[in-house]
């Protein structure tokens, strides 16, 4: 079940390893500095920035949209680069598709 960004409850996620990294300042440049805070603490951002989130994903509005409706589906699990993905991550990729499709169908 996806939570609205207005939910203020904290949740544990599979994002734990990245919590060792300091929370970057908003707007600090670079995709990691900009997107990582949304994954770590989506509940601190306004509804105008975070569409929804759950323990696996955060869905945010793109700040530089290329279409009328342009959302980013971001895993809360820290993935440094695509080369880190293994065969066992196929379910994560499927979940990306399902989340995106669910948003499209709303």
mmCIF file of N, CA and C in Angstrom:
data_model
loop_
_atom_site.group_PDB
_atom_site.id
_atom_site.type_symbol
_atom_site.label_atom_id
_atom_site.label_comp_id
_atom_site.label_asym_id
_atom_site.label_seq_id
_atom_site.Cartn_x
_atom_site.Cartn_y
_atom_site.Cartn_z
ATOM 1 N N UNK A 1 0.839 -1.176 0.000
ATOM 2 C CA UNK A 1 0.000 0.000 0.000
ATOM 3 C C UNK A 1 0.883 1.238 0.000
ATOM 4 N N UNK A 2 0.596 2.166 -0.876
ATOM 5 C CA UNK A 2 1.368 3.401 -0.967
ATOM 6 C C UNK A 2 0.841 4.392 0.049
ATOM 7 N N UNK A 3 1.733 5.134 0.647
ATOM 8 C CA UNK A 3 1.352 6.172 1.581
ATOM 9 C C UNK A 3 1.412 7.510 0.883
ATOM 10 N N UNK A 4 0.505 8.353 1.225
ATOM 11 C CA UNK A 4 0.537 9.717 0.717
ATOM 12 C C UNK A 4 1.706 10.432 1.352
ATOM 13 N N UNK A 5 2.223 11.428 0.688
ATOM 14 C CA UNK A 5 3.331 12.188 1.248
ATOM 15 C C UNK A 5 2.921 12.953 2.498
ATOM 16 N N UNK A 6 1.629 13.038 2.755
ATOM 17 C CA UNK A 6 1.189 13.740 3.958
ATOM 18 C C UNK A 6 1.337 12.879 5.202
ATOM 19 N N UNK A 7 1.592 11.584 5.027
ATOM 20 C CA UNK A 7 1.793 10.686 6.158
ATOM 21 C C UNK A 7 3.072 11.070 6.879
ATOM 22 N N UNK A 8 2.999 11.257 8.183
ATOM 23 C CA UNK A 8 4.158 11.677 8.956
ATOM 24 C C UNK A 8 4.801 10.521 9.713
ATOM 25 N N UNK A 9 4.271 9.299 9.566
ATOM 26 C CA UNK A 9 4.849 8.185 10.291
ATOM 27 C C UNK A 9 6.135 7.754 9.630
ATOM 28 N N UNK A 10 7.110 7.345 10.447
ATOM 29 C CA UNK A 10 8.372 6.876 9.887
ATOM 30 C C UNK A 10 8.276 5.379 9.675
ATOM 31 N N UNK A 11 9.025 4.889 8.713
ATOM 32 C CA UNK A 11 8.993 3.467 8.423
ATOM 33 C C UNK A 11 10.392 2.963 8.218
ATOM 34 N N UNK A 12 10.612 1.696 8.527
ATOM 35 C CA UNK A 12 11.908 1.111 8.247
ATOM 36 C C UNK A 12 11.902 0.623 6.813
ATOM 37 N N UNK A 13 13.045 0.735 6.171
ATOM 38 C CA UNK A 13 13.131 0.353 4.767
ATOM 39 C C UNK A 13 14.381 -0.463 4.528
ATOM 40 N N UNK A 14 14.498 -0.972 3.304
ATOM 41 C CA UNK A 14 15.700 -1.684 2.917
ATOM 42 C C UNK A 14 16.778 -0.696 2.505
ATOM 43 N N UNK A 15 16.604 0.554 2.858
ATOM 44 C CA UNK A 15 17.518 1.614 2.488
ATOM 45 C C UNK A 15 18.590 1.812 3.549
ATOM 46 N N UNK A 16 18.598 0.987 4.582
ATOM 47 C CA UNK A 16 19.476 1.149 5.732
ATOM 48 C C UNK A 16 20.948 1.420 5.406
ATOM 49 N N UNK A 17 21.612 0.689 4.480
ATOM 50 C CA UNK A 17 23.027 0.953 4.253
ATOM 51 C C UNK A 17 23.336 2.403 3.910
ATOM 52 N N UNK A 18 22.463 3.063 3.180
ATOM 53 C CA UNK A 18 22.737 4.439 2.784
ATOM 54 C C UNK A 18 22.516 5.417 3.927
ATOM 55 N N UNK A 19 21.848 4.997 4.987
ATOM 56 C CA UNK A 19 21.628 5.905 6.097
ATOM 57 C C UNK A 19 22.947 6.277 6.759
ATOM 58 N N UNK A 20 24.011 5.525 6.474
ATOM 59 C CA UNK A 20 25.330 5.861 6.986
ATOM 60 C C UNK A 20 25.865 7.108 6.302
ATOM 61 N N UNK A 21 25.336 7.407 5.123
ATOM 62 C CA UNK A 21 25.747 8.600 4.396
ATOM 63 C C UNK A 21 25.034 9.802 5.016
ATOM 64 N N UNK A 22 25.724 10.941 5.095
ATOM 65 C CA UNK A 22 25.040 12.127 5.632
ATOM 66 C C UNK A 22 23.930 12.567 4.695
ATOM 67 N N UNK A 23 22.873 13.111 5.265
ATOM 68 C CA UNK A 23 21.760 13.605 4.478
ATOM 69 C C UNK A 23 22.223 14.863 3.750
ATOM 70 N N UNK A 24 22.295 14.819 2.403
ATOM 71 C CA UNK A 24 22.761 15.995 1.663
ATOM 72 C C UNK A 24 21.798 17.165 1.800
ATOM 73 N N UNK A 25 22.312 18.367 1.601
ATOM 74 C CA UNK A 25 21.466 19.551 1.601
ATOM 75 C C UNK A 25 20.625 19.534 0.342
ATOM 76 N N UNK A 26 19.386 19.968 0.441
ATOM 77 C CA UNK A 26 18.498 20.027 -0.729
ATOM 78 C C UNK A 26 19.084 20.962 -1.764
ATOM 79 N N UNK A 27 19.020 20.518 -3.018
ATOM 80 C CA UNK A 27 19.487 21.349 -4.118
ATOM 81 C C UNK A 27 20.991 21.451 -4.198
ATOM 82 N N UNK A 28 21.717 20.495 -3.592
ATOM 83 C CA UNK A 28 23.167 20.540 -3.566
ATOM 84 C C UNK A 28 23.827 20.163 -4.869
ATOM 85 N N UNK A 29 23.076 19.790 -5.891
ATOM 86 C CA UNK A 29 23.640 19.434 -7.182
ATOM 87 C C UNK A 29 23.912 17.955 -7.292
ATOM 88 N N UNK A 30 23.885 17.444 -8.499
ATOM 89 C CA UNK A 30 24.120 16.024 -8.727
ATOM 90 C C UNK A 30 22.905 15.216 -8.338
ATOM 91 N N UNK A 31 22.634 14.175 -9.111
ATOM 92 C CA UNK A 31 21.424 13.387 -8.857
ATOM 93 C C UNK A 31 21.432 12.765 -7.477
ATOM 94 N N UNK A 32 22.580 12.320 -6.986
ATOM 95 C CA UNK A 32 22.618 11.684 -5.666
ATOM 96 C C UNK A 32 22.239 12.684 -4.583
ATOM 97 N N UNK A 33 22.818 13.855 -4.634
ATOM 98 C CA UNK A 33 22.525 14.864 -3.615
ATOM 99 C C UNK A 33 21.093 15.345 -3.669
ATOM 100 N N UNK A 34 20.492 15.309 -4.851
ATOM 101 C CA UNK A 34 19.128 15.791 -5.002
ATOM 102 C C UNK A 34 18.102 14.711 -4.658
ATOM 103 N N UNK A 35 18.323 13.474 -5.101
ATOM 104 C CA UNK A 35 17.324 12.414 -4.945
ATOM 105 C C UNK A 35 17.463 11.587 -3.671
ATOM 106 N N UNK A 36 18.649 11.437 -3.150
ATOM 107 C CA UNK A 36 18.860 10.610 -1.960
ATOM 108 C C UNK A 36 18.000 11.041 -0.769
ATOM 109 N N UNK A 37 17.868 12.330 -0.478
ATOM 110 C CA UNK A 37 17.014 12.717 0.651
ATOM 111 C C UNK A 37 15.561 12.268 0.506
ATOM 112 N N UNK A 38 15.051 12.238 -0.723
ATOM 113 C CA UNK A 38 13.677 11.768 -0.941
ATOM 114 C C UNK A 38 13.545 10.295 -0.554
ATOM 115 N N UNK A 39 14.590 9.522 -0.786
ATOM 116 C CA UNK A 39 14.558 8.094 -0.456
ATOM 117 C C UNK A 39 14.715 7.868 1.039
ATOM 118 N N UNK A 40 15.523 8.679 1.659
ATOM 119 C CA UNK A 40 15.780 8.506 3.086
ATOM 120 C C UNK A 40 14.603 8.958 3.945
ATOM 121 N N UNK A 41 14.037 10.094 3.634
ATOM 122 C CA UNK A 41 12.970 10.668 4.463
ATOM 123 C C UNK A 41 11.921 11.357 3.596
ATOM 124 N N UNK A 42 11.158 10.586 2.831
ATOM 125 C CA UNK A 42 10.165 11.226 1.951
ATOM 126 C C UNK A 42 9.101 12.003 2.712
ATOM 127 N N UNK A 43 8.877 11.645 3.957
ATOM 128 C CA UNK A 43 7.826 12.296 4.739
ATOM 129 C C UNK A 43 8.132 13.759 5.070
ATOM 130 N N UNK A 44 9.374 14.197 4.923
ATOM 131 C CA UNK A 44 9.708 15.589 5.250
ATOM 132 C C UNK A 44 9.458 16.542 4.079
ATOM 133 N N UNK A 45 9.156 15.998 2.905
ATOM 134 C CA UNK A 45 8.953 16.829 1.724
ATOM 135 C C UNK A 45 7.467 17.122 1.519
ATOM 136 N N UNK A 46 7.153 18.264 0.926
ATOM 137 C CA UNK A 46 5.749 18.627 0.710
ATOM 138 C C UNK A 46 5.066 17.765 -0.351
ATOM 139 N N UNK A 47 3.746 17.715 -0.292
ATOM 140 C CA UNK A 47 2.950 16.950 -1.264
ATOM 141 C C UNK A 47 3.183 17.446 -2.686
ATOM 142 N N UNK A 48 3.602 18.662 -2.847
ATOM 143 C CA UNK A 48 3.868 19.198 -4.178
ATOM 144 C C UNK A 48 5.133 18.604 -4.790
ATOM 145 N N UNK A 49 5.942 17.898 -3.979
ATOM 146 C CA UNK A 49 7.169 17.269 -4.469
ATOM 147 C C UNK A 49 7.087 15.745 -4.455
ATOM 148 N N UNK A 50 6.445 15.181 -3.428
ATOM 149 C CA UNK A 50 6.350 13.719 -3.290
ATOM 150 C C UNK A 50 4.921 13.293 -3.584
ATOM 151 N N UNK A 51 4.776 12.499 -4.636
ATOM 152 C CA UNK A 51 3.451 11.995 -5.012
ATOM 153 C C UNK A 51 2.984 10.959 -3.990
ATOM 154 N N UNK A 52 3.836 9.966 -3.706
ATOM 155 C CA UNK A 52 3.550 8.950 -2.692
ATOM 156 C C UNK A 52 4.813 8.136 -2.438
ATOM 157 N N UNK A 53 4.768 7.285 -1.414
ATOM 158 C CA UNK A 53 5.908 6.425 -1.093
ATOM 159 C C UNK A 53 5.438 5.235 -0.274
ATOM 160 N N UNK A 54 6.268 4.204 -0.267
ATOM 161 C CA UNK A 54 6.064 3.046 0.591
ATOM 162 C C UNK A 54 7.448 2.569 1.024
ATOM 163 N N UNK A 55 7.548 1.362 1.552
ATOM 164 C CA UNK A 55 8.836 0.868 2.034
ATOM 165 C C UNK A 55 9.826 0.573 0.910
ATOM 166 N N UNK A 56 9.339 0.391 -0.315
ATOM 167 C CA UNK A 56 10.227 0.044 -1.424
ATOM 168 C C UNK A 56 10.544 1.189 -2.366
ATOM 169 N N UNK A 57 9.579 2.092 -2.586
ATOM 170 C CA UNK A 57 9.739 3.136 -3.592
ATOM 171 C C UNK A 57 9.248 4.489 -3.104
ATOM 172 N N UNK A 58 9.812 5.521 -3.716
ATOM 173 C CA UNK A 58 9.329 6.884 -3.558
ATOM 174 C C UNK A 58 8.994 7.358 -4.961
ATOM 175 N N UNK A 59 7.847 7.982 -5.112
ATOM 176 C CA UNK A 59 7.453 8.515 -6.410
ATOM 177 C C UNK A 59 7.334 10.025 -6.245
ATOM 178 N N UNK A 60 8.162 10.738 -7.024
ATOM 179 C CA UNK A 60 8.199 12.196 -6.916
ATOM 180 C C UNK A 60 7.867 12.837 -8.261
ATOM 181 N N UNK A 61 7.438 14.077 -8.175
ATOM 182 C CA UNK A 61 7.218 14.858 -9.381
ATOM 183 C C UNK A 61 8.579 15.310 -9.898
ATOM 184 N N UNK A 62 8.798 15.178 -11.199
ATOM 185 C CA UNK A 62 10.049 15.619 -11.802
ATOM 186 C C UNK A 62 10.086 17.143 -11.785
ATOM 187 N N UNK A 63 11.179 17.707 -11.297
ATOM 188 C CA UNK A 63 11.301 19.168 -11.249
ATOM 189 C C UNK A 63 11.505 19.769 -12.632
ATOM 190 N N UNK A 64 11.904 18.952 -13.591
ATOM 191 C CA UNK A 64 12.113 19.410 -14.964
ATOM 192 C C UNK A 64 11.336 18.490 -15.901
ATOM 193 N N UNK A 65 10.002 18.549 -15.826
ATOM 194 C CA UNK A 65 9.181 17.603 -16.582
ATOM 195 C C UNK A 65 9.306 17.776 -18.097
ATOM 196 N N UNK A 66 9.252 16.654 -18.777
ATOM 197 C CA UNK A 66 9.290 16.629 -20.240
ATOM 198 C C UNK A 66 7.897 16.355 -20.806
ATOM 199 N N UNK A 67 6.920 16.248 -19.921
ATOM 200 C CA UNK A 67 5.534 15.999 -20.306
ATOM 201 C C UNK A 67 4.642 16.674 -19.262
ATOM 202 N N UNK A 68 3.328 16.739 -19.537
ATOM 203 C CA UNK A 68 2.401 17.346 -18.581
ATOM 204 C C UNK A 68 2.466 16.656 -17.231
ATOM 205 N N UNK A 69 2.531 15.344 -17.258
ATOM 206 C CA UNK A 69 2.671 14.558 -16.027
ATOM 207 C C UNK A 69 3.940 13.735 -16.153
ATOM 208 N N UNK A 70 4.921 14.051 -15.317
ATOM 209 C CA UNK A 70 6.215 13.373 -15.371
ATOM 210 C C UNK A 70 6.647 13.064 -13.942
ATOM 211 N N UNK A 71 6.594 11.793 -13.584
ATOM 212 C CA UNK A 71 6.943 11.352 -12.239
ATOM 213 C C UNK A 71 8.173 10.459 -12.291
ATOM 214 N N UNK A 72 8.941 10.466 -11.215
ATOM 215 C CA UNK A 72 10.100 9.584 -11.091
ATOM 216 C C UNK A 72 9.793 8.518 -10.050
ATOM 217 N N UNK A 73 10.005 7.263 -10.402
ATOM 218 C CA UNK A 73 9.855 6.149 -9.471
ATOM 219 C C UNK A 73 11.268 5.780 -9.037
ATOM 220 N N UNK A 74 11.542 5.942 -7.747
ATOM 221 C CA UNK A 74 12.897 5.761 -7.223
ATOM 222 C C UNK A 74 12.878 4.661 -6.158
ATOM 223 N N UNK A 75 13.789 3.691 -6.261
ATOM 224 C CA UNK A 75 13.844 2.667 -5.209
ATOM 225 C C UNK A 75 14.409 3.272 -3.927
ATOM 226 N N UNK A 76 13.905 2.842 -2.799
ATOM 227 C CA UNK A 76 14.439 3.333 -1.521
ATOM 228 C C UNK A 76 15.707 2.586 -1.142
ATOM 229 N N UNK A 77 15.903 1.426 -1.732
ATOM 230 C CA UNK A 77 17.155 0.687 -1.524
ATOM 231 C C UNK A 77 18.250 1.394 -2.310
ATOM 232 N N UNK A 78 19.363 1.650 -1.666
ATOM 233 C CA UNK A 78 20.445 2.355 -2.335
ATOM 234 C C UNK A 78 21.091 1.445 -3.380
ATOM 235 N N UNK A 79 21.149 1.932 -4.615
ATOM 236 C CA UNK A 79 21.811 1.232 -5.711
ATOM 237 C C UNK A 79 22.777 2.246 -6.305
ATOM 238 N N UNK A 80 24.056 2.002 -6.160
ATOM 239 C CA UNK A 80 25.064 2.954 -6.595
ATOM 240 C C UNK A 80 25.084 3.128 -8.109
ATOM 241 N N UNK A 81 24.945 2.006 -8.833
ATOM 242 C CA UNK A 81 24.923 2.071 -10.294
ATOM 243 C C UNK A 81 24.266 0.811 -10.840
ATOM 244 N N UNK A 82 23.925 0.855 -12.101
ATOM 245 C CA UNK A 82 23.181 -0.248 -12.723
ATOM 246 C C UNK A 82 23.995 -1.547 -12.729
ATOM 247 N N UNK A 83 25.310 -1.442 -12.722
ATOM 248 C CA UNK A 83 26.149 -2.644 -12.716
ATOM 249 C C UNK A 83 26.012 -3.454 -11.424
ATOM 250 N N UNK A 84 25.505 -2.831 -10.364
ATOM 251 C CA UNK A 84 25.275 -3.536 -9.100
ATOM 252 C C UNK A 84 24.111 -4.516 -9.180
ATOM 253 N N UNK A 85 23.196 -4.298 -10.128
ATOM 254 C CA UNK A 85 22.017 -5.146 -10.228
ATOM 255 C C UNK A 85 22.410 -6.551 -10.667
ATOM 256 N N UNK A 86 21.802 -7.525 -10.027
ATOM 257 C CA UNK A 86 22.056 -8.939 -10.309
ATOM 258 C C UNK A 86 20.758 -9.608 -10.739
ATOM 259 N N UNK A 87 20.871 -10.855 -11.115
ATOM 260 C CA UNK A 87 19.698 -11.611 -11.555
ATOM 261 C C UNK A 87 18.613 -11.616 -10.471
ATOM 262 N N UNK A 88 19.018 -11.681 -9.225
ATOM 263 C CA UNK A 88 18.042 -11.719 -8.132
ATOM 264 C C UNK A 88 17.307 -10.380 -7.962
ATOM 265 N N UNK A 89 17.761 -9.341 -8.637
ATOM 266 C CA UNK A 89 17.083 -8.045 -8.586
ATOM 267 C C UNK A 89 15.987 -7.910 -9.630
ATOM 268 N N UNK A 90 15.728 -8.969 -10.364
ATOM 269 C CA UNK A 90 14.694 -8.941 -11.389
ATOM 270 C C UNK A 90 13.332 -8.563 -10.800
ATOM 271 N N UNK A 91 13.030 -9.006 -9.591
ATOM 272 C CA UNK A 91 11.765 -8.649 -8.940
ATOM 273 C C UNK A 91 11.679 -7.137 -8.694
ATOM 274 N N UNK A 92 12.798 -6.521 -8.369
ATOM 275 C CA UNK A 92 12.822 -5.078 -8.191
ATOM 276 C C UNK A 92 12.465 -4.378 -9.500
ATOM 277 N N UNK A 93 13.024 -4.854 -10.598
ATOM 278 C CA UNK A 93 12.738 -4.273 -11.911
ATOM 279 C C UNK A 93 11.262 -4.464 -12.261
ATOM 280 N N UNK A 94 10.726 -5.626 -11.956
ATOM 281 C CA UNK A 94 9.294 -5.863 -12.197
ATOM 282 C C UNK A 94 8.437 -4.929 -11.345
ATOM 283 N N UNK A 95 8.864 -4.715 -10.101
ATOM 284 C CA UNK A 95 8.114 -3.830 -9.209
ATOM 285 C C UNK A 95 8.133 -2.393 -9.731
ATOM 286 N N UNK A 96 9.271 -1.965 -10.321
ATOM 287 C CA UNK A 96 9.337 -0.646 -10.962
ATOM 288 C C UNK A 96 8.228 -0.521 -11.994
ATOM 289 N N UNK A 97 8.134 -1.519 -12.843
ATOM 290 C CA UNK A 97 7.138 -1.503 -13.911
ATOM 291 C C UNK A 97 5.723 -1.438 -13.341
ATOM 292 N N UNK A 98 5.461 -2.243 -12.320
ATOM 293 C CA UNK A 98 4.130 -2.267 -11.709
ATOM 294 C C UNK A 98 3.777 -0.920 -11.080
ATOM 295 N N UNK A 99 4.733 -0.307 -10.381
ATOM 296 C CA UNK A 99 4.473 0.998 -9.766
ATOM 297 C C UNK A 99 4.166 2.033 -10.834
ATOM 298 N N UNK A 100 4.997 2.068 -11.870
ATOM 299 C CA UNK A 100 4.777 3.017 -12.952
ATOM 300 C C UNK A 100 3.445 2.798 -13.653
ATOM 301 N N UNK A 101 3.135 1.551 -13.926
ATOM 302 C CA UNK A 101 1.867 1.223 -14.587
ATOM 303 C C UNK A 101 0.677 1.613 -13.710
ATOM 304 N N UNK A 102 0.809 1.381 -12.407
ATOM 305 C CA UNK A 102 -0.260 1.753 -11.486
ATOM 306 C C UNK A 102 -0.527 3.252 -11.485
ATOM 307 N N UNK A 103 0.521 4.035 -11.571
ATOM 308 C CA UNK A 103 0.367 5.487 -11.620
ATOM 309 C C UNK A 103 -0.287 5.916 -12.923
ATOM 310 N N UNK A 104 0.124 5.309 -14.032
ATOM 311 C CA UNK A 104 -0.448 5.631 -15.344
ATOM 312 C C UNK A 104 -1.943 5.353 -15.362
ATOM 313 N N UNK A 105 -2.346 4.263 -14.722
ATOM 314 C CA UNK A 105 -3.759 3.843 -14.769
ATOM 315 C C UNK A 105 -4.660 4.639 -13.829
ATOM 316 N N UNK A 106 -4.089 5.447 -12.952
ATOM 317 C CA UNK A 106 -4.906 6.259 -12.020
ATOM 318 C C UNK A 106 -5.588 7.379 -12.732
#
